[in-house]
Coordinates of C-alpha atoms in Angstrom, one line a residue:
M1 CA -12.2 -21.1 6.5
S2 CA -9.7 -22.9 4.2
L3 CA -7.2 -21.0 2.2
S4 CA -8.8 -22.0 -1.1
R5 CA -12.3 -21.0 0.1
R6 CA -10.9 -17.7 1.3
R7 CA -9.4 -17.0 -2.1
T8 CA -12.7 -17.9 -3.8
V9 CA -14.6 -15.6 -1.5
A10 CA -12.1 -12.8 -2.1
A11 CA -12.3 -13.2 -5.9
L12 CA -16.1 -13.1 -5.8
A13 CA -16.1 -10.1 -3.5
A14 CA -13.8 -8.1 -5.9
L15 CA -16.4 -8.3 -8.7
P16 CA -18.3 -5.1 -9.4
L17 CA -21.3 -4.8 -7.1
V18 CA -24.4 -3.6 -8.9
P19 CA -27.7 -3.5 -6.9
P20 CA -30.5 -5.6 -8.3
G21 CA -32.7 -3.8 -10.8
A22 CA -30.1 -1.0 -11.2
G23 CA -30.1 -1.3 -15.0
P24 CA -27.0 -1.1 -17.2
R25 CA -23.8 -0.4 -15.4
T26 CA -22.3 2.8 -16.7
R27 CA -19.2 3.2 -14.6
T28 CA -17.2 1.2 -12.0
V29 CA -15.4 2.6 -9.0
W30 CA -12.3 0.3 -8.4
I31 CA -10.5 0.3 -5.1
A32 CA -6.8 -0.6 -4.8
G33 CA -5.7 -0.6 -1.1
D34 CA -5.0 -2.4 2.1
S35 CA -6.9 -3.9 5.0
T36 CA -8.6 -0.7 6.0
A37 CA -10.6 -0.8 2.8
A38 CA -10.7 -4.5 2.1
R39 CA -13.7 -6.8 2.1
K40 CA -13.7 -9.1 5.1
T41 CA -14.8 -12.7 5.5
P42 CA -17.3 -13.9 8.1
D43 CA -14.5 -15.2 10.3
E44 CA -13.0 -11.7 10.4
A45 CA -16.2 -10.0 11.6
P46 CA -16.8 -7.5 13.0
E47 CA -13.7 -6.1 11.3
T48 CA -15.0 -4.2 8.3
G49 CA -13.2 -2.4 5.5
W50 CA -14.6 1.0 4.4
G51 CA -14.8 -0.3 0.8
M52 CA -17.6 -2.6 2.0
A53 CA -19.7 0.4 2.9
L54 CA -18.9 2.7 -0.1
P55 CA -21.8 1.4 -2.2
F56 CA -24.3 2.8 0.4
F57 CA -23.2 6.3 -0.6
L58 CA -23.1 5.9 -4.4
T59 CA -26.2 5.8 -6.6
P60 CA -27.0 2.5 -8.4
H61 CA -25.5 3.4 -11.7
L62 CA -22.0 3.2 -10.1
A63 CA -20.7 -0.3 -9.3
V64 CA -17.9 -0.9 -6.8
A65 CA -15.0 -3.4 -7.5
N66 CA -13.1 -3.7 -4.2
H67 CA -9.6 -5.1 -4.9
A68 CA -8.1 -3.9 -1.6
V69 CA -6.3 -6.7 0.2
N70 CA -5.1 -7.1 3.8
G71 CA -1.5 -6.4 4.4
R72 CA -0.6 -4.8 1.1
S73 CA 1.5 -1.8 0.3
S74 CA 1.7 0.2 -2.9
K75 CA 4.7 -1.9 -3.7
S76 CA 3.5 -5.4 -2.8
F77 CA 0.1 -4.8 -4.6
V78 CA 2.1 -4.2 -7.8
D79 CA 4.6 -7.0 -7.3
E80 CA 1.9 -9.6 -6.7
G81 CA 0.2 -8.7 -10.0
R82 CA -2.8 -7.2 -8.4
L83 CA -2.5 -3.8 -10.1
G84 CA -2.3 -5.6 -13.4
T85 CA -5.6 -7.4 -12.7
V86 CA -7.2 -4.1 -11.9
L87 CA -5.9 -2.3 -14.9
A88 CA -7.1 -5.2 -17.2
G89 CA -10.6 -4.6 -16.0
L90 CA -10.7 -0.8 -16.2
R91 CA -12.9 0.8 -18.9
P92 CA -13.0 4.4 -20.1
G93 CA -14.8 6.5 -17.6
D94 CA -14.1 4.3 -14.6
L95 CA -12.5 5.6 -11.4
L96 CA -9.5 4.0 -9.7
L97 CA -9.3 4.9 -6.0
V98 CA -5.8 4.3 -4.6
Q99 CA -5.2 4.2 -0.8
F100 CA -1.9 2.9 0.5
G101 CA 0.5 4.0 3.3
H102 CA -0.1 1.8 6.4
N103 CA 2.1 -1.1 5.2
D104 CA 4.5 1.1 3.2
Q105 CA 5.7 2.3 6.6
K106 CA 7.1 -1.2 7.5
A107 CA 10.8 -0.5 7.1
G108 CA 11.7 -4.0 8.3
D109 CA 9.9 -5.7 5.5
P110 CA 11.5 -5.2 2.1
A111 CA 8.6 -6.8 0.3
R112 CA 6.3 -3.9 1.4
Y113 CA 8.4 -1.0 2.5
T114 CA 8.6 2.2 0.4
E115 CA 10.3 5.5 1.2
P116 CA 7.8 8.3 1.1
W117 CA 9.5 10.7 -1.3
T118 CA 11.0 8.2 -3.7
T119 CA 9.7 4.6 -4.0
Y120 CA 6.2 5.4 -2.6
R121 CA 5.7 8.1 -5.2
E122 CA 7.1 6.0 -7.9
H123 CA 4.7 3.1 -7.2
L124 CA 1.7 5.4 -6.9
L125 CA 2.6 6.9 -10.3
R126 CA 2.2 3.4 -11.8
Y127 CA -1.4 3.4 -10.7
V128 CA -2.0 6.9 -12.0
S129 CA -0.4 6.3 -15.4
G130 CA -2.0 2.9 -15.8
A131 CA -5.5 4.2 -15.2
R132 CA -5.0 7.1 -17.5
A133 CA -3.7 4.9 -20.3
R134 CA -7.0 3.1 -20.2
G135 CA -9.2 6.1 -20.2
A136 CA -10.0 5.8 -16.5
R137 CA -9.6 8.5 -13.8
P138 CA -7.2 7.8 -11.0
V139 CA -7.9 9.3 -7.5
L140 CA -5.4 9.3 -4.8
L141 CA -6.6 8.8 -1.2
T142 CA -4.3 9.6 1.7
P143 CA -4.2 6.8 4.2
V144 CA -7.0 6.8 6.7
E145 CA -5.7 7.6 10.2
R146 CA -5.3 5.2 13.0
R147 CA -6.9 5.8 16.4
R148 CA -4.1 7.4 18.5
F149 CA -4.4 10.2 21.1
D150 CA -1.8 12.0 23.2
A151 CA -2.0 12.4 26.9
G152 CA -4.1 15.5 26.5
G153 CA -6.7 13.7 24.4
A154 CA -5.7 15.2 21.1
A155 CA -5.8 12.9 18.0
V156 CA -2.3 12.6 16.6
P157 CA -1.2 11.6 13.0
T158 CA 0.6 8.3 12.6
H159 CA 1.6 8.1 8.9
G160 CA 4.7 10.3 8.9
E161 CA 5.5 11.9 5.6
Y162 CA 3.4 9.5 3.4
P163 CA 0.3 11.8 3.2
A164 CA 2.5 14.8 2.3
A165 CA 4.3 12.8 -0.4
M166 CA 1.0 11.7 -1.9
R167 CA -0.4 15.3 -1.8
A168 CA 2.7 16.5 -3.6
L169 CA 2.5 13.9 -6.2
A170 CA -1.2 14.7 -6.8
A171 CA -0.4 18.3 -7.3
E172 CA 2.5 17.6 -9.6
E173 CA 0.6 15.2 -11.8
D174 CA -2.8 17.0 -11.6
V175 CA -4.4 14.0 -10.0
A176 CA -7.6 14.3 -7.9
L177 CA -6.9 13.7 -4.3
V178 CA -9.2 13.0 -1.4
D179 CA -7.4 13.8 1.9
V180 CA -8.9 11.0 4.0
Q181 CA -6.0 11.3 6.4
A182 CA -6.9 14.8 7.4
A183 CA -10.7 14.2 7.4
S184 CA -10.4 11.1 9.5
L185 CA -8.0 12.7 11.9
A186 CA -10.5 15.5 12.4
E187 CA -13.3 13.0 12.9
W188 CA -11.3 11.1 15.6
Q189 CA -10.6 14.4 17.3
R190 CA -14.3 15.3 17.3
L191 CA -15.2 12.0 18.8
G192 CA -12.4 11.9 21.4
P193 CA -10.5 8.9 22.9
E194 CA -13.5 7.1 24.3
A195 CA -16.2 7.5 21.7
S196 CA -13.8 6.7 18.9
K197 CA -13.4 3.2 20.3
A198 CA -16.9 2.3 18.9
Y199 CA -15.5 2.9 15.4
F200 CA -12.6 0.6 15.7
T201 CA -12.3 -3.1 16.5
W202 CA -12.3 -2.6 20.2
L203 CA -14.2 -5.7 21.6
A204 CA -14.9 -6.8 25.1
P205 CA -14.2 -10.4 26.0
G206 CA -17.2 -12.5 24.8
E207 CA -18.5 -9.7 22.6
S208 CA -17.6 -11.5 19.4
P209 CA -17.3 -15.3 18.8
N210 CA -14.4 -14.6 16.5
H211 CA -12.5 -12.8 19.3
P212 CA -13.6 -14.5 22.5
D213 CA -10.9 -12.9 24.6
G214 CA -11.7 -9.4 23.2
K215 CA -9.5 -7.2 21.1
Q216 CA -8.1 -3.7 21.1
D217 CA -7.3 -2.7 17.5
N218 CA -6.7 1.0 16.7
T219 CA -6.2 0.4 12.9
H220 CA -9.2 -1.6 11.6
F221 CA -12.8 -0.6 11.8
R222 CA -16.0 -2.2 12.9
P223 CA -19.1 -1.5 10.8
R224 CA -19.8 1.9 12.3
G225 CA -16.3 3.1 11.6
A226 CA -16.2 1.7 8.1
I227 CA -19.5 3.4 7.3
E228 CA -18.2 6.8 8.5
V229 CA -14.9 6.5 6.6
A230 CA -16.8 5.5 3.4
R231 CA -19.0 8.6 3.9
L232 CA -15.8 10.7 4.1
V233 CA -14.5 9.2 0.9
A234 CA -17.8 9.7 -1.0
A235 CA -18.1 13.3 0.3
G236 CA -14.5 14.0 -0.7
L237 CA -15.2 12.6 -4.2
R238 CA -18.2 14.9 -4.5
E239 CA -16.4 18.0 -3.0
R240 CA -13.6 17.6 -5.6
A241 CA -16.1 17.2 -8.4
V242 CA -14.8 13.7 -9.2
L243 CA -18.4 12.6 -8.7
A244 CA -21.5 14.7 -9.5
A245 CA -24.4 15.3 -7.1
R246 CA -26.4 12.6 -9.0
D247 CA -23.7 10.0 -8.2
V248 CA -23.9 10.2 -4.4
R249 CA -26.6 9.7 -1.8
R250 CA -27.1 9.5 2.0
L251 CA -24.1 11.8 2.7
D252 CA -26.1 13.4 5.5
E253 CA -28.2 10.4 6.5
P254 CA -27.7 7.6 9.0
V255 CA -26.7 4.2 7.6
P256 CA -27.4 1.2 9.9
A257 CA -24.4 -1.0 10.8
A258 CA -26.8 -3.9 10.0
W259 CA -26.4 -3.2 6.3
I260 CA -22.9 -4.5 6.4
T261 CA -22.6 -8.1 5.2
Y262 CA -19.6 -10.4 5.2

């Protein structure tokens, strides 16, 4: 896929998704984040961002505008003007979900790196204050965990102090927080080292035409994983009363991987 076509697809994918026949849109759930949430193109399949699956767990009067982009940090998303684009579209009553941390950790890349207790918090605060200034509600999401296990088979955290820094900021600024890091770590622990591979982009040679030699990716999801992380997000939004019972659906029901489209 050409760069220009990829950008066109990404721009269209970021528009709010409203199911056919849903009637007037009352609120939009916006997503600012990285590749773990981002919409993927057909040549990236079966890699799937959890933002692609979030609409399955929201009722039709909520639209989803997924502006998450591969490789971005809380800093680079701002520096590239992407936060400005999101803020320009926010309306009173909308939600802004903010999930960064994976790429903020890259100390060797000054375009993306942030320090957990200083610049990371400073950048997150820009999302929070920007949403509030427009009458929207910001929600901080700790970064979803990678798939990593120790020699004893215990799931181990990989995000250092970034989740703690986000939790502290949420408490200080009275911002709703969904602790996706803790919830996903518990889910990977429940599944264990082998079963959890089915949630990530672990592919055998020949399994996918986009990855003929196979792939072992412990960060990005395949449809099954994206669906379950989206379920964790929707459940967290409901548990923290960010969304009401009428706003969510299927939290305890199976969602077929075939529903994912690229």
